[in-house]
PDB file of C-alpha atoms in Angstrom:
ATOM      1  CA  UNK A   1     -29.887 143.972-125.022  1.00  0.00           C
ATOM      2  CA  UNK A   2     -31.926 143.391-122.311  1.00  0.00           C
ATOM      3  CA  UNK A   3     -30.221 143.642-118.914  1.00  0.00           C
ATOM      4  CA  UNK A   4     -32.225 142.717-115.317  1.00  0.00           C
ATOM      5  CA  UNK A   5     -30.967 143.976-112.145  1.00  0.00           C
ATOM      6  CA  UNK A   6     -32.271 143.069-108.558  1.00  0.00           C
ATOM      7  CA  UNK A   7     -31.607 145.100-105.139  1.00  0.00           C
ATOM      8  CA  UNK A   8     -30.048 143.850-103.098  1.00  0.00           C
ATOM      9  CA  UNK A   9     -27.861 141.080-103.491  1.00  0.00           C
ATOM     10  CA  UNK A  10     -28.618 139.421-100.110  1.00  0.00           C
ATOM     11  CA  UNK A  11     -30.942 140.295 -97.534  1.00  0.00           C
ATOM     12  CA  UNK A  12     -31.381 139.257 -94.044  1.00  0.00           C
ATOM     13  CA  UNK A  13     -34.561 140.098 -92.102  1.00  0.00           C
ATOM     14  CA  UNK A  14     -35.992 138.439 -88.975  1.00  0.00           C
ATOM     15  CA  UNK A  15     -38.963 136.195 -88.800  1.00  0.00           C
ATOM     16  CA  UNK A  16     -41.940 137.294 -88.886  1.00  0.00           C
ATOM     17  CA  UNK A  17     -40.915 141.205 -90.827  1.00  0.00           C
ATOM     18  CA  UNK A  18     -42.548 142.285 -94.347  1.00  0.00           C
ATOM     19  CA  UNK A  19     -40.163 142.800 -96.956  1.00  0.00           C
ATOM     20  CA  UNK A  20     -39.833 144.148-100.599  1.00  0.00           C
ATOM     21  CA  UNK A  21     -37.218 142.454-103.105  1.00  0.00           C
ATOM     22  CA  UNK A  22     -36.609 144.571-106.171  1.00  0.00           C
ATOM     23  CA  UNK A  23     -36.265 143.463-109.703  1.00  0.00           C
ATOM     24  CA  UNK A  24     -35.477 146.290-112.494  1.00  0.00           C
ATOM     25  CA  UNK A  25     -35.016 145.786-116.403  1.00  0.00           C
ATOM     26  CA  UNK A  26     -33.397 148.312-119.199  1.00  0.00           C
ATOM     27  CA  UNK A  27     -36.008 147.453-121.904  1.00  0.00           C
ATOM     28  CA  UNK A  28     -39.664 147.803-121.120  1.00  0.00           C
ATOM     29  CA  UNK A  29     -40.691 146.376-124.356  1.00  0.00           C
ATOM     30  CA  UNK A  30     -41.645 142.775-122.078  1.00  0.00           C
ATOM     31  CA  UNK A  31     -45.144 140.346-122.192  1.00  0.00           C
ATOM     32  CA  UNK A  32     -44.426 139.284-118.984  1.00  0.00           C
ATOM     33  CA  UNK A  33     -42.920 138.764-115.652  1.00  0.00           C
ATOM     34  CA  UNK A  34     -42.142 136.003-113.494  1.00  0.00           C
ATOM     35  CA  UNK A  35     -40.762 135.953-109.819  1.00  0.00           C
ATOM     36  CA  UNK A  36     -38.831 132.077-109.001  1.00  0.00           C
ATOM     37  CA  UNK A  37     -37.228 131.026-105.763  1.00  0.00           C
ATOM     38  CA  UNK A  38     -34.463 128.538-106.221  1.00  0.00           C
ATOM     39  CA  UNK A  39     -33.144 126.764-102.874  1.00  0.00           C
ATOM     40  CA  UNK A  40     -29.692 125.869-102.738  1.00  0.00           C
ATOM     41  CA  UNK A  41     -28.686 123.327-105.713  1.00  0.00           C
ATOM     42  CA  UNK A  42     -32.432 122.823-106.797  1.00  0.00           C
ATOM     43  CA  UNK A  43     -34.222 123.958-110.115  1.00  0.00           C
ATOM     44  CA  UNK A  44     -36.450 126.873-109.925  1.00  0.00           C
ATOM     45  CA  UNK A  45     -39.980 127.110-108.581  1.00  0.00           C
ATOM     46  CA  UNK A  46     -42.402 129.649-110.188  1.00  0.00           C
ATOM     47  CA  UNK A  47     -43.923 132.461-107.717  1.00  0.00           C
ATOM     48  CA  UNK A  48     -46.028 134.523-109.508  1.00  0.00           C
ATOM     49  CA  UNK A  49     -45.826 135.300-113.346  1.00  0.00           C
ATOM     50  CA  UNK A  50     -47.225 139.199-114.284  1.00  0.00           C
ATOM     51  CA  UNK A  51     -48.708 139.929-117.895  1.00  0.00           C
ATOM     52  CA  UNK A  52     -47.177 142.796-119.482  1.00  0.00           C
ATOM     53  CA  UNK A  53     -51.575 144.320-119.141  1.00  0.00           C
ATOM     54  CA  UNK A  54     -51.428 143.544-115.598  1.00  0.00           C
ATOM     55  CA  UNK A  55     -50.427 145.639-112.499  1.00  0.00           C
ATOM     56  CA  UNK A  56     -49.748 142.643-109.855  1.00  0.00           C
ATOM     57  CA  UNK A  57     -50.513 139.552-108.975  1.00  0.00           C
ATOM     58  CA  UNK A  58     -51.126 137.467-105.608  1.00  0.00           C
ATOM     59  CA  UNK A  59     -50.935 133.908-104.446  1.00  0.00           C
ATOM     60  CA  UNK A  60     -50.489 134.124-100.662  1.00  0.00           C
ATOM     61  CA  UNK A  61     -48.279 135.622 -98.058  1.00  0.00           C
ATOM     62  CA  UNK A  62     -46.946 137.311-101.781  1.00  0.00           C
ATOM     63  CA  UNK A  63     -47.702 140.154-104.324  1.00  0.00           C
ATOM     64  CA  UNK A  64     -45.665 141.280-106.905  1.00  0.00           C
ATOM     65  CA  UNK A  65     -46.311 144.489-109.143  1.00  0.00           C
ATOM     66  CA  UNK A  66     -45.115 145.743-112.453  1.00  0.00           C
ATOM     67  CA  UNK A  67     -44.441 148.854-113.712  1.00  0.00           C
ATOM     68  CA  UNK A  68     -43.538 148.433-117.221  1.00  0.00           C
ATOM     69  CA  UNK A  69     -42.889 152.381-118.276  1.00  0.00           C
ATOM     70  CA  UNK A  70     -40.236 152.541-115.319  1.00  0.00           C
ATOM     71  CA  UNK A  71     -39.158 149.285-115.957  1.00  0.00           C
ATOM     72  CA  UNK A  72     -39.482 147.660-112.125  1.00  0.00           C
ATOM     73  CA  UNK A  73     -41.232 144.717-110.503  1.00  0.00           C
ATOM     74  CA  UNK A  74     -41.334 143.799-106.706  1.00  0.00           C
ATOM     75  CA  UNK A  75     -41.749 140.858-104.504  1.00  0.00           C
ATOM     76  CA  UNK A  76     -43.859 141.638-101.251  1.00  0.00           C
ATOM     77  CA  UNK A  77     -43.334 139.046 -98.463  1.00  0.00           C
ATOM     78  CA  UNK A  78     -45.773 139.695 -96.016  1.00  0.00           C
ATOM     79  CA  UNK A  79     -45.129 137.829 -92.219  1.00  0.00           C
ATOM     80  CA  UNK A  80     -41.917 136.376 -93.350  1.00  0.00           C
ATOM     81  CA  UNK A  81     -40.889 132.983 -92.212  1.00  0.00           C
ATOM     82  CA  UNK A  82     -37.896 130.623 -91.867  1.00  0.00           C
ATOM     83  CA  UNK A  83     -38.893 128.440 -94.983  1.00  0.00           C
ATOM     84  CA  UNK A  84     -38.733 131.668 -96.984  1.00  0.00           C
ATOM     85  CA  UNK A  85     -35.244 131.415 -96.915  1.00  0.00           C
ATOM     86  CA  UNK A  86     -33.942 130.855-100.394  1.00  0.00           C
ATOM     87  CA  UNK A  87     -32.559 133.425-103.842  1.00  0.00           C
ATOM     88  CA  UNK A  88     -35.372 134.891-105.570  1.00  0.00           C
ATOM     89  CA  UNK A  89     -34.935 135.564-109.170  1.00  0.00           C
ATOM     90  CA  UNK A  90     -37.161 137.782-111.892  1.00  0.00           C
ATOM     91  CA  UNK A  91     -37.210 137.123-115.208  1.00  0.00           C
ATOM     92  CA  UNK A  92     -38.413 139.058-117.948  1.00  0.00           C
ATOM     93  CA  UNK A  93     -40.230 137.354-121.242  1.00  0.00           C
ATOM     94  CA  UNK A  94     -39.181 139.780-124.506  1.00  0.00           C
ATOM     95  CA  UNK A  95     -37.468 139.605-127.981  1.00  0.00           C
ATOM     96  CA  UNK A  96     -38.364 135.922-128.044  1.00  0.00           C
ATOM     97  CA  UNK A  97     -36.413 134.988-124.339  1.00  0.00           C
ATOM     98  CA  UNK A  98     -36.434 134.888-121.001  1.00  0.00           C
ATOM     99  CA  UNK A  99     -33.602 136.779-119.596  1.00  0.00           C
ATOM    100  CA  UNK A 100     -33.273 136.510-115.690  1.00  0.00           C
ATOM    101  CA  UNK A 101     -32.014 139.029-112.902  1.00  0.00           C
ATOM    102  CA  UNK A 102     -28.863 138.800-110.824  1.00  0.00           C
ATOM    103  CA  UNK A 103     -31.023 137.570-108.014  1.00  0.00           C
ATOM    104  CA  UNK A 104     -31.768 138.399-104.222  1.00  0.00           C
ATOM    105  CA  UNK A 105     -30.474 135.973-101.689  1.00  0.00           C
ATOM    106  CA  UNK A 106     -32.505 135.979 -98.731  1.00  0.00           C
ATOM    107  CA  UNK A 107     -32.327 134.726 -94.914  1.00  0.00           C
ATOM    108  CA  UNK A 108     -35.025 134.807 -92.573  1.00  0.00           C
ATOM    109  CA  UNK A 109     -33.894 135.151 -89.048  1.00  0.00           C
ATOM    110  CA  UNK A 110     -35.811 132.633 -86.473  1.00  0.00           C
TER     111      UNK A 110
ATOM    112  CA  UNK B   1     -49.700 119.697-114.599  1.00  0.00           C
ATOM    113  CA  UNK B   2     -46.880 120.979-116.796  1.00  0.00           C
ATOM    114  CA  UNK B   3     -44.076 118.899-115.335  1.00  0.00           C
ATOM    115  CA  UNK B   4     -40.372 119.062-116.899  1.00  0.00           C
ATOM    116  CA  UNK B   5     -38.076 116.389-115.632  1.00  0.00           C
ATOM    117  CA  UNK B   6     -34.054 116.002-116.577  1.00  0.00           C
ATOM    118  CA  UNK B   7     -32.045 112.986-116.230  1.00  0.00           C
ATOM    119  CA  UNK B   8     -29.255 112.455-114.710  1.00  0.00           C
ATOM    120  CA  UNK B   9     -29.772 114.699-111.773  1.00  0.00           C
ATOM    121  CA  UNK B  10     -25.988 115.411-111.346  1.00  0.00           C
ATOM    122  CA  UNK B  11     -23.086 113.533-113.243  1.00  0.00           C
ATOM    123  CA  UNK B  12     -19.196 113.509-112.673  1.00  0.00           C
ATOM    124  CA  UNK B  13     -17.142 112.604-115.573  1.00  0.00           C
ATOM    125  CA  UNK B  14     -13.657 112.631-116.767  1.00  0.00           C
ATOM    126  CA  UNK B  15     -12.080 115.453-118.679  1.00  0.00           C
ATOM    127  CA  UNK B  16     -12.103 114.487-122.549  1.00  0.00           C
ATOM    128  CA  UNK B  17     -15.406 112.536-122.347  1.00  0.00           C
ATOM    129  CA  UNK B  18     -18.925 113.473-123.648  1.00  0.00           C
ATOM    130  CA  UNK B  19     -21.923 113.644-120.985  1.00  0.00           C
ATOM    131  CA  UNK B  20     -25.793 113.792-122.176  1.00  0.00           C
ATOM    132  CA  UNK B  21     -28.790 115.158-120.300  1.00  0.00           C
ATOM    133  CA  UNK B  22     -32.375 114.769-120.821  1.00  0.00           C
ATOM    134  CA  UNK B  23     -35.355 117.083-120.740  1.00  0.00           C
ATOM    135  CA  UNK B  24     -38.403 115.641-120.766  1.00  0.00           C
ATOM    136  CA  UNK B  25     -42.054 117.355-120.516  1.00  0.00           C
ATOM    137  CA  UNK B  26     -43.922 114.364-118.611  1.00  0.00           C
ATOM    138  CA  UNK B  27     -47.858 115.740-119.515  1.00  0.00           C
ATOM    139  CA  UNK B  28     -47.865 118.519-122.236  1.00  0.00           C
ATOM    140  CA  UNK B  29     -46.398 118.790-125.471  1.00  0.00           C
ATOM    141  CA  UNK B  30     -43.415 121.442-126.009  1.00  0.00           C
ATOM    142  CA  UNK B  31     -42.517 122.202-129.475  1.00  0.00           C
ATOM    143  CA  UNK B  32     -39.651 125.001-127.968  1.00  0.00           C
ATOM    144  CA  UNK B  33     -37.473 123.785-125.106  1.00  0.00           C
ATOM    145  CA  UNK B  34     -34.608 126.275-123.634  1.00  0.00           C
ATOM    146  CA  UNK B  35     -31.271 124.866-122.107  1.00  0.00           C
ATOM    147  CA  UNK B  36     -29.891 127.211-119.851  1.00  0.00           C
ATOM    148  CA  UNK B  37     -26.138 127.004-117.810  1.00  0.00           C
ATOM    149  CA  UNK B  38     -26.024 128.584-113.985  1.00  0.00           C
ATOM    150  CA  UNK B  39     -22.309 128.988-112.877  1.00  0.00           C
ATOM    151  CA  UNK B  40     -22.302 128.858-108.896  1.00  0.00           C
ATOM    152  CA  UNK B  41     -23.687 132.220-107.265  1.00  0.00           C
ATOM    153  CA  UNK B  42     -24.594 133.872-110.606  1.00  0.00           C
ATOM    154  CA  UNK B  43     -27.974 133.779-112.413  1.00  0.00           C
ATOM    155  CA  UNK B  44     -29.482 131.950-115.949  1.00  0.00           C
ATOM    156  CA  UNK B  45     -27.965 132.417-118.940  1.00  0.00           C
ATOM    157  CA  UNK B  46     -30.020 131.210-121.630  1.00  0.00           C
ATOM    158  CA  UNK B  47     -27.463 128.537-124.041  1.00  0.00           C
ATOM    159  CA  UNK B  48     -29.987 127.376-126.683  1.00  0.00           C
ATOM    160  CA  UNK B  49     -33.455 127.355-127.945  1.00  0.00           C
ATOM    161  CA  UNK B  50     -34.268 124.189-129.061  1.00  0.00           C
ATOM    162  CA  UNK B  51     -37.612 123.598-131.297  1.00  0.00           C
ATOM    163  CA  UNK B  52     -38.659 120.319-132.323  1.00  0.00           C
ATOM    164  CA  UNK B  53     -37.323 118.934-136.052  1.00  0.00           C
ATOM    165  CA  UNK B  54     -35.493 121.834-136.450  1.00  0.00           C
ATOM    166  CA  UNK B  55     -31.682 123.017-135.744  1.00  0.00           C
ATOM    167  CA  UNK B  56     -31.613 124.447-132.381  1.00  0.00           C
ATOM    168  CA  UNK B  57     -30.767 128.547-132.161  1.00  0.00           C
ATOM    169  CA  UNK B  58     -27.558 129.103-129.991  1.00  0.00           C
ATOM    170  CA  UNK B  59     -26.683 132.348-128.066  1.00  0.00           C
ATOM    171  CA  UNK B  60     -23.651 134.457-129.047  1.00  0.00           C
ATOM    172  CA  UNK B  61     -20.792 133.336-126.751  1.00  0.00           C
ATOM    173  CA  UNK B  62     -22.372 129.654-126.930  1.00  0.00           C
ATOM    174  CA  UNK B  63     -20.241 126.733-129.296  1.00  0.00           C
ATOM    175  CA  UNK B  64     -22.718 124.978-131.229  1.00  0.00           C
ATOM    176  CA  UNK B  65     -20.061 121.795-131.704  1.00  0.00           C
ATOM    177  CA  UNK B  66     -19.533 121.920-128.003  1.00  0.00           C
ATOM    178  CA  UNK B  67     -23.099 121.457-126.871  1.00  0.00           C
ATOM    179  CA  UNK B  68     -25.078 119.566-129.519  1.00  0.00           C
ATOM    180  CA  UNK B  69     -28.526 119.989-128.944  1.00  0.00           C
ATOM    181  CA  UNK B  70     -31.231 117.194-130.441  1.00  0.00           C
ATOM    182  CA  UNK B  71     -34.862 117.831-129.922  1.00  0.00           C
ATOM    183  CA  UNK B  72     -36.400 114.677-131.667  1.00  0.00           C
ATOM    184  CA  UNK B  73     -39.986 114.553-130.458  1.00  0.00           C
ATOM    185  CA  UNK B  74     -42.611 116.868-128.688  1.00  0.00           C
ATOM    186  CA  UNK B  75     -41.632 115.655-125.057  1.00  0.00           C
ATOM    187  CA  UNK B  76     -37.990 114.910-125.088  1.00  0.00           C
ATOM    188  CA  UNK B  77     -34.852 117.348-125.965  1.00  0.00           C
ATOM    189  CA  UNK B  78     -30.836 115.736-125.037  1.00  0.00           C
ATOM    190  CA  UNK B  79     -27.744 118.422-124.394  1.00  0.00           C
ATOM    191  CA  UNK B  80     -24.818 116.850-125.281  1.00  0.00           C
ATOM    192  CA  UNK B  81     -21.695 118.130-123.933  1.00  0.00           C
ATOM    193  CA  UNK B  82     -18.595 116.799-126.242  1.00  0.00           C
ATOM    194  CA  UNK B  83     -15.399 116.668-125.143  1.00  0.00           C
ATOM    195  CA  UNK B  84     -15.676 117.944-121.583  1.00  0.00           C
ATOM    196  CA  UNK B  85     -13.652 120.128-119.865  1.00  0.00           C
ATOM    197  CA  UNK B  86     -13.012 121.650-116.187  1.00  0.00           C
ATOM    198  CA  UNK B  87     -14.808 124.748-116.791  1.00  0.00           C
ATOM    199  CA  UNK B  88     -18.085 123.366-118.307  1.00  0.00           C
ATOM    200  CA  UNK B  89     -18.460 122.494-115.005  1.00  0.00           C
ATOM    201  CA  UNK B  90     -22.351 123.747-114.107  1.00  0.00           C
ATOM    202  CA  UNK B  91     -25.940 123.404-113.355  1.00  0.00           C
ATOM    203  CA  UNK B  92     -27.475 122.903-116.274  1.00  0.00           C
ATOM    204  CA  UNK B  93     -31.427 123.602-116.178  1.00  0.00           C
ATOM    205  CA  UNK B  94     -33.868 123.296-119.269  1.00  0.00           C
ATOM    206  CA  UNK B  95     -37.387 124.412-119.770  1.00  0.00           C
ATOM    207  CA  UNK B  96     -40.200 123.749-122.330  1.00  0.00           C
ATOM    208  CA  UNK B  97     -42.643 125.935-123.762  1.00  0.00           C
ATOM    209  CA  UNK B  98     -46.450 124.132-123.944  1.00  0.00           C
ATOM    210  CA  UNK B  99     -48.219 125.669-127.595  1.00  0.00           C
ATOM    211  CA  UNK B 100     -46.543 127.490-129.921  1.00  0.00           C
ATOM    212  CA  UNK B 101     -47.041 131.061-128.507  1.00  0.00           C
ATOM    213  CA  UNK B 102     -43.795 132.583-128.016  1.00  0.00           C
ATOM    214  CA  UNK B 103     -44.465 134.403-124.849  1.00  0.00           C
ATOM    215  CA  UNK B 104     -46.488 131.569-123.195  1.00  0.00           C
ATOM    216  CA  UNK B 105     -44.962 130.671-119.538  1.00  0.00           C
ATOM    217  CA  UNK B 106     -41.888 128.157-119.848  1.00  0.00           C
ATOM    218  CA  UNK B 107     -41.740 125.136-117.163  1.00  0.00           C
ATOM    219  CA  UNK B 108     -38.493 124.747-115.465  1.00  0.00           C
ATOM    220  CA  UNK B 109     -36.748 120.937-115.349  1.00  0.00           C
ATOM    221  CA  UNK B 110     -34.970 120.329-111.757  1.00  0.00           C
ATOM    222  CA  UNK B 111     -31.310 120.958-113.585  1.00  0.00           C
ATOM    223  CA  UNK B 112     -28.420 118.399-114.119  1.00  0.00           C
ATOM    224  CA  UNK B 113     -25.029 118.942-111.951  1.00  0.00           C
ATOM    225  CA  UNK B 114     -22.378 118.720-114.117  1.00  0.00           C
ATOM    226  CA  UNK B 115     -18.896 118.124-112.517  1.00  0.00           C
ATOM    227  CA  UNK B 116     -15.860 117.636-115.026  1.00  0.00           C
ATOM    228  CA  UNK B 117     -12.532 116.108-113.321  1.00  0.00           C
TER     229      UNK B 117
END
């Protein structure tokens, strides 16, 4: 069964700082990845979505990466802002469903 | 493109009574649409797979007479909640699949508040 963890559970960073939000998964056996931010209460909104043949993607102040033999994926932020602030979740695409992480809540400090 | 919507946006009802939510995919066709329950502070847990003219395919944990699923045409799948109850209190959130690749990207519906008194 496929589990998806992401480090850490919350994270608080000031404006304007870099950051890295981590996403790892027990089966590697995937066709894809997909990064969503979900504001409080909302749906989600797709980020970036990774083919299992690709390395990373970009759209933006964000690039996320896949290693599929170890299993991980991260979220680069670059020049963080206040409108950032929301839970990120991965979700992996395998065995015929999309299973998602425990998710990363994050704060950006004005 | 690929817009899901769900109606009602958030619903209370009374314990004992049956609540229905929409999914609809406004400008592609989904023959696979997912319903998927998010209890507060905890992640998606995928309920159903729903494909259209066909029985939907629940999860283990997940009681098929509890949340009847209908997906009747290429745009539109209901979640039917019978008999509701306290704790199936939840965000509900679908998504629909456009072609009939299984690994093509799913579009995410706005989720339905469900509050049971």
């Amino acid at each position: 069964k496929q589990e998806v963890t992401q480090i850490p559970a919350a994270l608080s960073v000031p404006e304007g700082e870099n950051l890295v939000l981590n996403c790892s998964f027990t089966d590697s056996a995937i066709y894809n990845l997909q990064w969503f931010r979900q504001d409080p209460g909302k749906g989600l909104t797709s980020l970036l979505l990774i083919q299992s043949s690709q390395r990373e993607q970009t759209s933006g102040r964000l690039n996320a990466s896949l290693d599929k033999s170890s299993g991980r994926s991260t979220l680069y932020i670059a020049a963080s802002q206040p409108g950032d602030s929301a839970t990120y979740l991965c979700a992996v695409f395998g065995n015929e469903k999309l299973t998602f992480g425990t998710g990363t809540r994050l704060t950006i400090i004005p | 493109g690929a817009v899901v919507s769900q109606h009602p946006s958030w619903v209370i009802c009374k314990s004992g009574t049956s609540v229905k939510i929409e999914c609809r995919s406004l400008d592609f066709q989904a023959t696979t649409m997912f319903w998927y329950r998010q209890f507060p502070k905890q992640s998606l847990m995928l309920m159903a797979t729903s494909n259209e003219g066909s029985k939907a395919t629940y999860e283990q944990g997940v009681e098929k007479d509890k949340f009847l699923i209908n997906h009747a045409s290429l745009t539109l799948s209901t979640l039917t909640v019978t008999s509701a109850h306290p704790e199936d209190s939840s965000f509900y959130i679908c998504s629909a699949r456009p072609g009939t690749a299984s690994y093509n990207e799913q579009f995410f519906g706005p989720g339905t508040r469900l509050t049971v008194l």
